[in-house]
Amino acid sequence: MKIIHNSLLPPRRYDAINILGLLLCRKGTTVTADLIQHERIHTAQMVEMGFAGFYLWYLLEWLIRLPMRGRAYANISLEREAYEHMNDPNYLLRRRHYAWRKYLKRHRA
């Protein structure tokens, strides 16, 4: 995964953003193994959904979750899968396709 440090993307409240498998990090962000694993999970999601499908689903789910209790970003199924498994370096070896679907029904408070 290519990592680019810059001062424009992602927005200030975030450390990194994965654009088409390219990791953009804010200057000063410490790139940890957990952060890279989180973004690698997103890349796997992108590959299985198609890049356009991933970003469209991400946006639609975020919009749907905006009025719900809790932070919309934290309740997106794609993010929940990535956060739950970012500490597991072997997760991608056993991950089933579309594993993020199991996070659609449950959402954090």
Coordinates of C-alpha atoms in Angstrom, one line a residue, residues 1 5 8 12 17 21 25 30 32 34 39 43 62 69-70 73 75-76 78 80-81 96 100 109:
M1 CA 0.0 0.0 0.0
H5 CA 1.6 12.3 3.8
L8 CA -5.0 18.4 2.5
R12 CA -8.7 17.4 9.9
I17 CA -8.2 8.0 4.0
G21 CA -6.0 1.6 -2.4
C25 CA -2.3 10.6 5.7
T30 CA 1.9 8.1 12.9
T32 CA 0.8 2.1 12.7
D34 CA -3.3 -1.2 13.0
E39 CA -7.1 0.4 5.4
T43 CA -9.1 -2.2 0.1
W62 CA -23.6 7.3 5.9
R69 CA -28.3 7.5 17.4
G70 CA -24.5 7.7 17.6
Y73 CA -19.2 7.3 10.6
N75 CA -21.9 3.0 12.5
I76 CA -21.1 2.4 8.8
L78 CA -17.6 -1.1 6.3
R80 CA -17.2 -1.4 11.8
E81 CA -15.7 -4.4 10.1
R96 CA -15.1 -14.2 3.9
W100 CA -19.1 -6.3 6.3
A109 CA -25.2 3.5 20.5

